[in-house]
């Protein structure tokens, strides 16, 4: 039996393609320099563009391209692709190296990283603009740029990326990129100023039947909207705003750098022919927030967190809004042009819940399902169909047979458990923690359910100031850690004086645990004779 097993292992190793590893170094600023004449070895590495231009005969599914630490200055186009179904090419920072791709160079490209090719994973990389550049559209030297422009290529993954300070949108992933996953990314401070703010965190389309997954990202302080599942195109006679899963994200304060809050999420289409409509979109377990003073019971002002629909000619279809926390100001929740939707188990803080009159047909036909929600609005008549009627909860229930088991309260009675979300990162021992304490008091977070070893050390980072440790310590027997609220320091967008930090009542943190017990055990095994 042992001989048979050895024989089978030998056959498998002969006929299975071995994983290959390739190495990339910056062209300058590093002791070892990447070169187009390299062979991808550590001793003779490639430059980044050479690595991203390899054919599938050289690099294919299962292979890894390691980027070594440093700043990669340039605009890069990736055409690598995996031709092996179910196997990915991975492009990643090497070990814990800090890798920055800086698009602020003389070339006149409209992207920092342009991606075309199936089954490629980009992970553990920063995409940004460094140094001096214009964020004013009226300036002669202004150039609009997208951080990652994902043109085509199905089943790609963008993981644990930081995309920031781009003078345009952070990530654009377009209609020919179905099956793609964007997860565990931090996307912030992107955009520029024209007559209004421009540049969103993520712009999403999808023409394919495979669901696009947007999961566990933190998206904030972009000049325009946080996330657009959207097309402005009319007359295409094609459907490419569909099949998107938006789950476990935190999206807040988008529009702040331009001086006006914009929608944290919009799901819509501008197709005047009503063919390319937004459909089959799932929005689940997310937190949406705009700066809010919970002591102001009037809650006036624009502060939209979710909008469904843009024009009555293209009402959205089959949209699920489930288990979300939706906080904003007067129109935090805009359920505008809807053909069919489901709205359940959400907590909503808004001046009013807004519907457009165009949605009356769907309401009367019971194509909108709503229940088990908690609504906080300014007045008792908090359900508003614009240019039609305001309803209190009882009228709303009786007229449309909606929200039978939902609850309504005035803004002044707003109450919520302060720990909104604890979400595990793809990076081991790291968690995102989202807190809302309406009086701005510090919050105690219990990590009992996360199986973290007692005695582990921790560091807490405020993701609005992500490179600074705001607290460190050790996890004690009770598994509880106090998180500081009301922090004032934050990383402002480059070349912007308008953006503001989150209010004292809201915070998004990254906590990093380190299991000291393993180090202590190794130390005792080696030096135990000293004790």
Short mmCIF file of C-alpha atoms in Angstrom, two decimals:
data_model
loop_
_atom_site.label_atom_id
_atom_site.label_comp_id
_atom_site.label_asym_id
_atom_site.label_seq_id
_atom_site.Cartn_x
_atom_site.Cartn_y
_atom_site.Cartn_z
CA UNK A 1 0.00 0.00 0.00
CA UNK A 2 2.82 2.39 0.85
CA UNK A 3 4.47 1.67 -2.52
CA UNK A 4 1.18 2.30 -4.33
CA UNK A 5 0.73 5.62 -2.50
CA UNK A 6 4.29 6.70 -3.39
CA UNK A 7 3.71 5.77 -7.02
CA UNK A 8 0.47 7.77 -7.20
CA UNK A 9 2.15 10.76 -5.55
CA UNK A 10 4.94 10.59 -8.13
CA UNK A 11 2.44 10.43 -11.00
CA UNK A 12 0.51 13.39 -9.56
CA UNK A 13 3.66 15.49 -9.20
CA UNK A 14 4.72 14.72 -12.78
CA UNK A 15 1.42 15.58 -14.42
CA UNK A 16 0.28 18.46 -12.15
CA UNK A 17 1.60 21.91 -12.99
CA UNK A 18 3.86 23.17 -10.20
CA UNK A 19 3.21 26.56 -8.65
CA UNK A 20 5.74 29.08 -9.86
CA UNK A 21 6.81 32.22 -8.01
CA UNK A 22 8.09 35.38 -9.64
CA UNK A 23 9.61 38.49 -8.09
CA UNK A 24 9.22 42.18 -8.86
CA UNK A 25 11.17 45.16 -7.54
CA UNK A 26 10.76 48.90 -8.17
CA UNK A 27 12.83 50.40 -10.95
CA UNK A 28 14.38 52.94 -8.60
CA UNK A 29 14.72 53.58 -4.90
CA UNK A 30 15.59 49.97 -4.09
CA UNK A 31 18.88 48.18 -3.65
CA UNK A 32 17.69 45.51 -6.06
CA UNK A 33 16.06 46.99 -9.16
CA UNK A 34 13.43 45.45 -11.38
CA UNK A 35 14.20 45.23 -15.07
CA UNK A 36 12.39 44.30 -18.32
CA UNK A 37 15.42 42.13 -19.02
CA UNK A 38 15.01 40.10 -15.82
CA UNK A 39 13.72 36.55 -15.58
CA UNK A 40 11.47 37.04 -12.54
CA UNK A 41 13.86 35.44 -10.07
CA UNK A 42 14.90 37.12 -6.81
CA UNK A 43 18.40 37.56 -8.20
CA UNK A 44 17.17 38.96 -11.52
CA UNK A 45 13.67 40.38 -10.90
CA UNK A 46 11.25 42.03 -13.27
CA UNK A 47 9.91 45.56 -13.16
CA UNK A 48 6.16 45.72 -12.51
CA UNK A 49 4.96 46.39 -16.06
CA UNK A 50 7.01 43.50 -17.42
CA UNK A 51 5.50 41.15 -14.84
CA UNK A 52 1.96 42.29 -15.65
CA UNK A 53 2.53 41.78 -19.40
CA UNK A 54 3.49 38.10 -19.32
CA UNK A 55 1.63 35.57 -21.45
CA UNK A 56 -0.26 32.60 -20.01
CA UNK A 57 2.52 30.37 -21.38
CA UNK A 58 4.85 31.96 -18.82
CA UNK A 59 2.48 32.76 -15.93
CA UNK A 60 -0.81 30.95 -15.39
CA UNK A 61 -3.28 29.86 -12.75
CA UNK A 62 -1.67 28.90 -9.45
CA UNK A 63 1.38 31.11 -9.97
CA UNK A 64 2.32 34.05 -7.74
CA UNK A 65 3.90 37.39 -8.61
CA UNK A 66 5.54 38.84 -5.49
CA UNK A 67 5.95 42.63 -5.27
CA UNK A 68 8.80 43.60 -2.96
CA UNK A 69 8.65 46.69 -0.78
CA UNK A 70 8.89 50.13 -2.24
CA UNK A 71 7.09 52.73 -4.34
CA UNK A 72 6.22 51.72 -7.89
CA UNK A 73 5.87 54.97 -9.82
CA UNK A 74 3.82 54.70 -13.00
CA UNK A 75 0.56 53.83 -14.71
CA UNK A 76 0.38 50.08 -15.16
CA UNK A 77 -1.66 47.83 -17.44
CA UNK A 78 -2.23 44.22 -16.42
CA UNK A 79 -3.01 41.74 -19.22
CA UNK A 80 -2.04 38.54 -17.42
CA UNK A 81 -4.77 35.91 -17.27
CA UNK A 82 -5.32 32.41 -16.01
CA UNK A 83 -6.52 29.94 -18.63
CA UNK A 84 -6.99 27.23 -15.98
CA UNK A 85 -10.55 27.09 -14.69
CA UNK A 86 -10.70 27.51 -10.91
CA UNK A 87 -7.06 28.60 -10.54
CA UNK A 88 -5.87 32.16 -10.06
CA UNK A 89 -2.74 34.14 -10.75
CA UNK A 90 -1.94 36.09 -7.58
CA UNK A 91 -0.25 39.51 -7.55
CA UNK A 92 0.60 40.38 -3.95
CA UNK A 93 2.98 42.26 -1.71
CA UNK A 94 5.73 39.91 -0.58
CA UNK A 95 5.22 38.78 3.04
CA UNK A 96 4.57 41.93 5.13
CA UNK A 97 6.25 44.32 2.68
CA UNK A 98 4.64 47.72 2.15
CA UNK A 99 3.99 48.14 -1.57
CA UNK A 100 2.67 51.41 -2.98
CA UNK A 101 1.70 51.97 -6.61
CA UNK A 102 1.88 55.71 -7.24
CA UNK A 103 0.12 56.95 -10.35
CA UNK A 104 1.26 60.56 -10.08
CA UNK A 105 3.68 60.50 -13.01
CA UNK A 106 4.11 62.41 -16.26
CA UNK A 107 2.31 59.86 -18.45
CA UNK A 108 -1.14 60.97 -19.59
CA UNK A 109 -3.05 57.82 -18.64
CA UNK A 110 -6.46 57.90 -16.97
CA UNK A 111 -5.70 55.08 -14.52
CA UNK A 112 -3.12 53.98 -12.00
CA UNK A 113 -3.75 50.27 -12.61
CA UNK A 114 -5.73 49.03 -15.61
CA UNK A 115 -6.82 45.39 -15.41
CA UNK A 116 -7.81 43.08 -18.27
CA UNK A 117 -7.67 39.32 -17.82
CA UNK A 118 -9.57 36.45 -16.21
CA UNK A 119 -8.93 34.91 -12.78
CA UNK A 120 -6.32 37.29 -11.35
CA UNK A 121 -6.05 38.22 -7.66
CA UNK A 122 -4.59 41.58 -6.60
CA UNK A 123 -3.97 41.79 -2.85
CA UNK A 124 -2.09 43.59 -0.07
CA UNK A 125 -1.19 46.65 -2.16
CA UNK A 126 -1.77 50.41 -1.84
CA UNK A 127 -2.99 52.35 -4.89
CA UNK A 128 -2.63 56.11 -4.62
CA UNK A 129 -1.39 59.48 -5.89
CA UNK A 130 1.58 60.92 -4.03
CA UNK A 131 3.01 64.43 -3.95
CA UNK A 132 1.59 67.45 -5.69
CA UNK A 133 -1.41 67.28 -8.03
CA UNK A 134 -4.60 69.22 -8.70
CA UNK A 135 -8.04 68.28 -7.41
CA UNK A 136 -9.76 71.20 -9.14
CA UNK A 137 -11.25 70.43 -12.53
CA UNK A 138 -10.79 74.06 -13.62
CA UNK A 139 -6.99 73.93 -13.21
CA UNK A 140 -4.91 73.65 -16.38
CA UNK A 141 -2.81 70.83 -14.96
CA UNK A 142 -5.81 68.83 -13.76
CA UNK A 143 -6.09 65.18 -14.80
CA UNK A 144 -8.97 62.86 -13.85
CA UNK A 145 -7.76 59.36 -13.00
CA UNK A 146 -9.27 56.10 -11.75
CA UNK A 147 -7.28 54.12 -9.18
CA UNK A 148 -8.12 50.64 -10.49
CA UNK A 149 -9.86 50.55 -13.86
CA UNK A 150 -11.12 46.99 -14.24
CA UNK A 151 -12.07 46.97 -17.91
CA UNK A 152 -12.60 43.28 -18.57
CA UNK A 153 -11.70 39.89 -17.17
CA UNK A 154 -14.09 37.66 -15.27
CA UNK A 155 -13.69 36.09 -11.81
CA UNK A 156 -10.99 38.47 -10.60
CA UNK A 157 -10.41 39.32 -6.94
CA UNK A 158 -9.29 42.57 -5.32
CA UNK A 159 -8.43 41.86 -1.69
CA UNK A 160 -7.01 43.86 1.20
CA UNK A 161 -6.16 46.83 -0.99
CA UNK A 162 -5.94 50.44 0.17
CA UNK A 163 -7.10 52.86 -2.54
CA UNK A 164 -6.86 56.51 -1.59
CA UNK A 165 -6.17 60.08 -2.76
CA UNK A 166 -6.91 59.31 -6.39
CA UNK A 167 -8.14 62.39 -8.35
CA UNK A 168 -11.12 60.38 -9.59
CA UNK A 169 -12.89 57.18 -8.60
CA UNK A 170 -11.18 54.58 -6.44
CA UNK A 171 -12.26 51.44 -8.31
CA UNK A 172 -14.27 51.08 -11.51
CA UNK A 173 -15.29 47.51 -12.30
CA UNK A 174 -17.30 47.41 -15.48
CA UNK A 175 -19.88 45.30 -17.28
CA UNK A 176 -17.50 42.68 -18.71
CA UNK A 177 -16.01 41.75 -15.32
CA UNK A 178 -18.66 39.39 -13.95
CA UNK A 179 -17.90 37.08 -11.05
CA UNK A 180 -15.38 39.52 -9.59
CA UNK A 181 -14.98 39.94 -5.83
CA UNK A 182 -13.89 43.17 -4.12
CA UNK A 183 -13.34 42.50 -0.42
CA UNK A 184 -11.58 43.74 2.68
CA UNK A 185 -10.43 46.95 0.97
CA UNK A 186 -10.17 50.45 2.44
CA UNK A 187 -11.26 53.02 -0.14
CA UNK A 188 -11.25 56.68 0.86
CA UNK A 189 -10.35 60.30 0.02
CA UNK A 190 -10.78 59.76 -3.73
CA UNK A 191 -12.20 62.31 -6.16
CA UNK A 192 -11.95 65.91 -7.29
CA UNK A 193 -13.95 69.15 -7.31
CA UNK A 194 -15.89 70.52 -10.27
CA UNK A 195 -19.24 72.25 -10.02
CA UNK A 196 -19.88 69.42 -7.53
CA UNK A 197 -17.81 66.62 -6.16
CA UNK A 198 -16.72 63.92 -8.62
CA UNK A 199 -15.25 60.49 -8.00
CA UNK A 200 -16.84 57.58 -6.14
CA UNK A 201 -15.35 54.87 -3.98
CA UNK A 202 -16.51 51.99 -6.21
CA UNK A 203 -18.38 52.10 -9.52
CA UNK A 204 -19.98 48.73 -10.32
CA UNK A 205 -21.64 47.19 -13.36
CA UNK A 206 -22.26 43.55 -14.32
CA UNK A 207 -23.59 42.05 -17.53
CA UNK A 208 -22.99 38.41 -16.60
CA UNK A 209 -25.18 35.97 -14.72
CA UNK A 210 -22.55 35.32 -12.03
CA UNK A 211 -23.04 37.54 -9.01
CA UNK A 212 -20.56 40.33 -8.38
CA UNK A 213 -19.55 40.31 -4.69
CA UNK A 214 -18.63 43.49 -2.80
CA UNK A 215 -17.83 42.35 0.73
CA UNK A 216 -16.34 43.70 3.97
CA UNK A 217 -14.97 46.95 2.58
CA UNK A 218 -14.66 50.30 4.36
CA UNK A 219 -15.56 53.15 1.98
CA UNK A 220 -15.59 56.76 3.16
CA UNK A 221 -14.81 60.43 2.49
CA UNK A 222 -14.87 60.18 -1.29
CA UNK A 223 -15.73 63.42 -3.09
CA UNK A 224 -18.95 62.11 -4.60
CA UNK A 225 -20.87 58.95 -3.76
CA UNK A 226 -19.59 55.96 -1.86
CA UNK A 227 -20.75 53.19 -4.19
CA UNK A 228 -22.62 53.42 -7.49
CA UNK A 229 -24.29 50.30 -8.84
CA UNK A 230 -25.26 52.29 -11.84
CA UNK A 231 -25.25 53.16 -15.52
CA UNK A 232 -25.89 56.58 -16.99
CA UNK A 233 -26.04 55.09 -20.50
CA UNK A 234 -29.35 55.12 -22.35
CA UNK A 235 -30.40 53.27 -25.49
CA UNK A 236 -27.99 50.33 -25.28
CA UNK A 237 -30.71 47.65 -25.32
CA UNK A 238 -28.49 45.60 -22.99
CA UNK A 239 -28.73 44.83 -19.28
CA UNK A 240 -25.53 45.43 -17.33
CA UNK A 241 -26.59 46.72 -13.90
CA UNK A 242 -27.55 43.41 -12.33
CA UNK A 243 -26.53 40.50 -10.12
CA UNK A 244 -24.58 42.23 -7.36
CA UNK A 245 -24.16 41.15 -3.73
CA UNK A 246 -23.21 44.01 -1.39
CA UNK A 247 -22.56 42.50 2.04
CA UNK A 248 -20.86 43.44 5.35
CA UNK A 249 -19.51 46.80 4.15
CA UNK A 250 -19.18 50.06 6.07
CA UNK A 251 -19.92 53.15 3.95
CA UNK A 252 -19.90 56.59 5.52
CA UNK A 253 -19.54 60.34 5.05
CA UNK A 254 -19.13 60.29 1.30
CA UNK A 255 -19.23 63.78 -0.18
CA UNK A 256 -17.45 65.30 2.81
CA UNK A 257 -14.37 66.47 0.82
CA UNK A 258 -16.63 68.39 -1.59
CA UNK A 259 -18.59 70.02 1.23
CA UNK A 260 -21.91 68.25 0.57
CA UNK A 261 -23.03 64.79 1.69
CA UNK A 262 -23.78 62.47 -1.22
CA UNK A 263 -25.38 59.03 -1.31
CA UNK A 264 -23.33 56.37 0.40
CA UNK A 265 -24.96 53.86 -1.98
CA UNK A 266 -27.05 54.33 -5.11
CA UNK A 267 -28.60 51.48 -7.09
CA UNK A 268 -30.10 52.82 -10.29
CA UNK A 269 -29.96 53.31 -14.04
CA UNK A 270 -30.51 56.33 -16.21
CA UNK A 271 -31.79 54.34 -19.20
CA UNK A 272 -34.69 56.32 -20.66
CA UNK A 273 -35.83 53.22 -22.57
CA UNK A 274 -36.28 51.18 -19.41
CA UNK A 275 -34.29 48.18 -20.69
CA UNK A 276 -31.00 48.49 -18.82
CA UNK A 277 -32.54 48.60 -15.36
CA UNK A 278 -30.83 47.81 -12.05
CA UNK A 279 -32.00 44.39 -10.92
CA UNK A 280 -31.16 41.42 -8.70
CA UNK A 281 -29.13 43.41 -6.15
CA UNK A 282 -28.70 42.18 -2.57
CA UNK A 283 -27.72 44.68 0.15
CA UNK A 284 -27.22 42.87 3.44
CA UNK A 285 -25.57 43.43 6.84
CA UNK A 286 -24.03 46.80 5.98
CA UNK A 287 -23.59 50.00 7.99
CA UNK A 288 -24.37 53.31 6.25
CA UNK A 289 -23.75 56.57 8.10
CA UNK A 290 -23.58 60.33 7.59
CA UNK A 291 -22.43 62.67 10.35
CA UNK A 292 -25.45 63.15 12.60
CA UNK A 293 -26.08 65.10 15.78
CA UNK A 294 -28.43 62.84 17.72
CA UNK A 295 -29.35 65.70 20.07
CA UNK A 296 -30.86 67.59 17.09
CA UNK A 297 -34.35 66.16 16.86
CA UNK A 298 -35.15 68.06 13.67
CA UNK A 299 -32.30 66.47 11.71
CA UNK A 300 -32.60 68.84 8.75
CA UNK A 301 -30.20 68.84 5.84
CA UNK A 302 -29.17 66.47 3.08
CA UNK A 303 -27.54 63.26 4.21
CA UNK A 304 -28.53 60.37 1.97
CA UNK A 305 -27.30 56.87 2.78
CA UNK A 306 -29.26 54.68 0.31
CA UNK A 307 -31.02 55.65 -2.93
CA UNK A 308 -32.94 53.20 -5.11
CA UNK A 309 -33.78 54.41 -8.60
CA UNK A 310 -32.91 57.51 -10.60
CA UNK A 311 -35.69 57.84 -13.19
CA UNK A 312 -39.27 56.58 -13.32
CA UNK A 313 -38.50 55.15 -16.78
CA UNK A 314 -36.09 52.63 -15.27
CA UNK A 315 -37.42 51.59 -11.84
CA UNK A 316 -35.23 49.07 -10.01
CA UNK A 317 -36.30 45.42 -9.81
CA UNK A 318 -35.80 42.65 -7.27
CA UNK A 319 -33.72 44.64 -4.81
CA UNK A 320 -33.19 43.18 -1.31
CA UNK A 321 -32.31 45.54 1.55
CA UNK A 322 -31.80 43.27 4.59
CA UNK A 323 -30.33 43.69 8.09
CA UNK A 324 -28.68 47.05 7.47
CA UNK A 325 -28.11 50.06 9.72
CA UNK A 326 -29.00 53.21 7.79
CA UNK A 327 -28.23 56.54 9.45
CA UNK A 328 -28.33 59.97 7.89
CA UNK A 329 -30.21 63.19 7.86
CA UNK A 330 -33.43 64.30 6.23
CA UNK A 331 -33.44 61.80 3.37
CA UNK A 332 -31.19 59.03 4.64
CA UNK A 333 -33.41 56.50 2.90
CA UNK A 334 -34.63 57.32 -0.63
CA UNK A 335 -36.74 54.45 -1.96
CA UNK A 336 -37.57 56.30 -5.12
CA UNK A 337 -38.32 54.54 -8.42
CA UNK A 338 -39.09 50.91 -7.64
CA UNK A 339 -40.77 48.09 -9.53
CA UNK A 340 -40.09 45.40 -6.91
CA UNK A 341 -38.06 45.28 -3.70
CA UNK A 342 -37.79 43.67 -0.28
CA UNK A 343 -36.95 45.69 2.84
CA UNK A 344 -36.58 43.74 6.09
CA UNK A 345 -34.84 43.87 9.48
CA UNK A 346 -33.25 47.28 8.97
CA UNK A 347 -32.69 50.10 11.47
CA UNK A 348 -33.31 53.49 9.88
CA UNK A 349 -32.62 56.96 11.29
CA UNK A 350 -33.90 59.61 8.87
CA UNK A 351 -35.98 62.78 8.78
CA UNK A 352 -38.42 60.91 6.55
CA UNK A 353 -38.49 57.66 4.62
CA UNK A 354 -38.91 58.96 1.08
CA UNK A 355 -40.72 57.31 -1.82
CA UNK A 356 -41.30 58.88 -5.20
CA UNK A 357 -44.85 58.93 -6.50
CA UNK A 358 -43.70 56.61 -9.30
CA UNK A 359 -43.44 53.78 -6.74
CA UNK A 360 -47.16 53.98 -5.87
CA UNK A 361 -47.94 51.34 -8.50
CA UNK A 362 -45.51 48.87 -6.90
CA UNK A 363 -46.81 49.68 -3.41
CA UNK A 364 -50.41 49.12 -4.41
CA UNK A 365 -49.55 45.91 -6.27
CA UNK A 366 -47.70 44.65 -3.18
CA UNK A 367 -44.46 44.32 -5.14
CA UNK A 368 -42.67 46.09 -2.30
CA UNK A 369 -42.34 43.92 0.81
CA UNK A 370 -41.33 45.60 4.07
CA UNK A 371 -41.35 44.21 7.60
CA UNK A 372 -39.48 43.85 10.91
CA UNK A 373 -37.81 47.23 10.50
CA UNK A 374 -37.21 49.93 13.10
CA UNK A 375 -37.78 53.49 11.86
CA UNK A 376 -36.79 56.71 13.60
CA UNK A 377 -38.17 59.83 11.89
CA UNK A 378 -38.69 63.48 12.72
CA UNK A 379 -42.48 63.44 12.84
CA UNK A 380 -45.14 60.84 13.39
CA UNK A 381 -46.03 61.01 9.71
CA UNK A 382 -42.60 59.73 8.74
CA UNK A 383 -43.40 57.78 5.56
CA UNK A 384 -43.53 60.27 2.70
CA UNK A 385 -44.59 59.64 -0.86
CA UNK A 386 -43.34 62.82 -2.47
CA UNK A 387 -46.02 65.14 -3.88
CA UNK A 388 -48.68 62.74 -2.63
CA UNK A 389 -49.20 61.88 1.07
CA UNK A 390 -47.39 61.56 4.39
CA UNK A 391 -48.32 58.48 6.45
CA UNK A 392 -47.87 57.48 10.05
CA UNK A 393 -47.03 53.84 10.74
CA UNK A 394 -50.63 52.77 11.28
CA UNK A 395 -51.81 54.43 8.06
CA UNK A 396 -48.85 52.94 6.22
CA UNK A 397 -49.67 49.46 7.49
CA UNK A 398 -53.36 49.70 6.67
CA UNK A 399 -52.99 51.35 3.26
CA UNK A 400 -50.29 49.15 1.80
CA UNK A 401 -50.25 46.12 4.12
CA UNK A 402 -46.59 46.81 4.91
CA UNK A 403 -44.46 46.72 8.08
CA UNK A 404 -46.93 44.74 10.15
CA UNK A 405 -44.22 43.85 12.68
CA UNK A 406 -42.09 46.98 12.25
CA UNK A 407 -41.61 49.66 14.89
CA UNK A 408 -41.58 53.46 14.63
CA UNK A 409 -40.26 56.08 17.06
CA UNK A 410 -39.38 59.75 16.92
CA UNK A 411 -35.75 60.76 16.49
CA UNK A 412 -35.36 61.75 20.13
CA UNK A 413 -35.96 58.14 21.19
CA UNK A 414 -33.22 56.76 18.98
CA UNK A 415 -31.45 53.88 20.67
CA UNK A 416 -29.10 51.23 19.34
CA UNK A 417 -26.52 48.84 20.70
CA UNK A 418 -23.19 50.69 20.29
CA UNK A 419 -21.27 47.77 18.77
CA UNK A 420 -22.72 47.74 15.27
CA UNK A 421 -20.34 45.24 13.73
CA UNK A 422 -17.24 43.14 14.41
CA UNK A 423 -15.98 41.76 11.13
CA UNK A 424 -12.97 39.47 10.68
CA UNK A 425 -10.45 40.61 8.11
CA UNK A 426 -8.78 38.37 5.54
CA UNK A 427 -5.56 39.13 7.40
CA UNK A 428 -5.22 36.72 10.36
CA UNK A 429 -5.94 38.19 13.81
CA UNK A 430 -7.35 41.45 12.42
CA UNK A 431 -10.92 42.71 12.83
CA UNK A 432 -12.91 45.75 11.77
CA UNK A 433 -15.01 47.16 14.61
CA UNK A 434 -17.83 49.64 13.91
CA UNK A 435 -19.21 51.66 16.82
CA UNK A 436 -22.03 54.15 17.27
CA UNK A 437 -22.52 55.69 20.71
CA UNK A 438 -24.89 58.61 20.31
CA UNK A 439 -23.39 60.59 23.22
CA UNK A 440 -19.81 60.03 22.09
CA UNK A 441 -18.84 57.94 25.13
CA UNK A 442 -16.16 55.26 24.95
CA UNK A 443 -17.45 51.79 24.13
CA UNK A 444 -16.62 48.43 25.69
CA UNK A 445 -16.33 45.65 23.11
CA UNK A 446 -16.58 41.98 24.08
CA UNK A 447 -14.45 39.56 22.01
CA UNK A 448 -15.58 36.38 23.81
CA UNK A 449 -17.08 34.86 20.67
CA UNK A 450 -13.89 35.22 18.61
CA UNK A 451 -11.62 32.65 20.30
CA UNK A 452 -8.73 35.03 20.84
CA UNK A 453 -6.18 33.73 23.32
CA UNK A 454 -6.04 35.43 26.71
CA UNK A 455 -2.91 37.48 27.07
CA UNK A 456 -2.75 38.39 23.39
CA UNK A 457 -1.52 41.91 22.85
CA UNK A 458 -3.53 44.27 20.66
CA UNK A 459 -3.22 47.52 18.76
CA UNK A 460 -6.20 49.65 17.77
CA UNK A 461 -6.17 51.90 14.69
CA UNK A 462 -8.82 54.44 13.76
CA UNK A 463 -9.33 53.78 10.02
CA UNK A 464 -9.79 57.50 9.42
CA UNK A 465 -6.21 57.86 10.65
CA UNK A 466 -5.10 54.35 9.79
CA UNK A 467 -1.34 54.54 10.35
CA UNK A 468 -1.53 55.69 13.98
CA UNK A 469 -2.04 53.39 16.95
CA UNK A 470 -4.71 54.98 19.15
CA UNK A 471 -4.56 52.35 21.87
CA UNK A 472 -2.59 49.22 22.73
CA UNK A 473 -2.75 46.69 25.51
CA UNK A 474 -3.43 43.08 26.39
CA UNK A 475 -6.61 40.99 26.25
CA UNK A 476 -7.55 40.00 29.80
CA UNK A 477 -9.72 37.19 31.14
CA UNK A 478 -13.01 39.04 30.62
CA UNK A 479 -12.27 39.41 26.84
CA UNK A 480 -13.35 43.06 26.95
CA UNK A 481 -11.55 46.07 25.47
CA UNK A 482 -12.58 49.73 25.80
CA UNK A 483 -12.46 51.61 22.49
CA UNK A 484 -11.93 55.39 22.56
CA UNK A 485 -14.60 57.49 20.85
CA UNK A 486 -14.45 61.15 19.88
CA UNK A 487 -11.00 61.01 18.29
CA UNK A 488 -10.10 64.21 16.47
CA UNK A 489 -7.06 63.40 14.32
CA UNK A 490 -7.72 62.06 10.83
CA UNK A 491 -6.00 61.69 7.49
CA UNK A 492 -7.33 64.53 5.39
CA UNK A 493 -7.53 64.12 1.62
CA UNK A 494 -4.40 65.51 0.00
CA UNK A 495 -4.84 69.10 -1.23
CA UNK A 496 -8.23 69.52 0.43
CA UNK A 497 -9.28 71.78 3.29
CA UNK A 498 -13.00 70.97 3.38
CA UNK A 499 -13.27 67.36 4.56
CA UNK A 500 -14.24 66.65 8.15
CA UNK A 501 -13.82 63.65 10.38
CA UNK A 502 -16.71 61.53 11.60
CA UNK A 503 -18.72 62.94 14.47
CA UNK A 504 -17.73 61.91 18.00
CA UNK A 505 -20.58 59.38 18.05
CA UNK A 506 -19.23 57.15 15.25
CA UNK A 507 -16.01 55.27 14.65
CA UNK A 508 -14.56 52.52 12.45
CA UNK A 509 -11.52 50.76 13.84
CA UNK A 510 -9.06 48.02 12.93
CA UNK A 511 -7.85 45.96 15.89
CA UNK A 512 -4.80 43.75 15.41
CA UNK A 513 -4.12 40.93 17.87
CA UNK A 514 -0.75 39.28 18.45
CA UNK A 515 -0.63 35.93 20.23
CA UNK A 516 2.19 36.56 22.70
CA UNK A 517 1.77 33.14 24.29
CA UNK A 518 3.46 31.41 21.35
CA UNK A 519 6.49 33.68 21.64
CA UNK A 520 6.58 33.14 25.37
CA UNK A 521 6.42 29.34 24.95
CA UNK A 522 9.29 29.39 22.47
CA UNK A 523 11.31 31.62 24.77
CA UNK A 524 10.70 29.28 27.73
CA UNK A 525 11.68 26.19 25.72
CA UNK A 526 14.95 27.80 24.67
CA UNK A 527 15.86 29.63 27.85
CA UNK A 528 13.84 27.71 30.44
CA UNK A 529 17.01 26.54 32.17
CA UNK A 530 17.59 30.15 33.27
CA UNK A 531 14.42 30.16 35.44
#
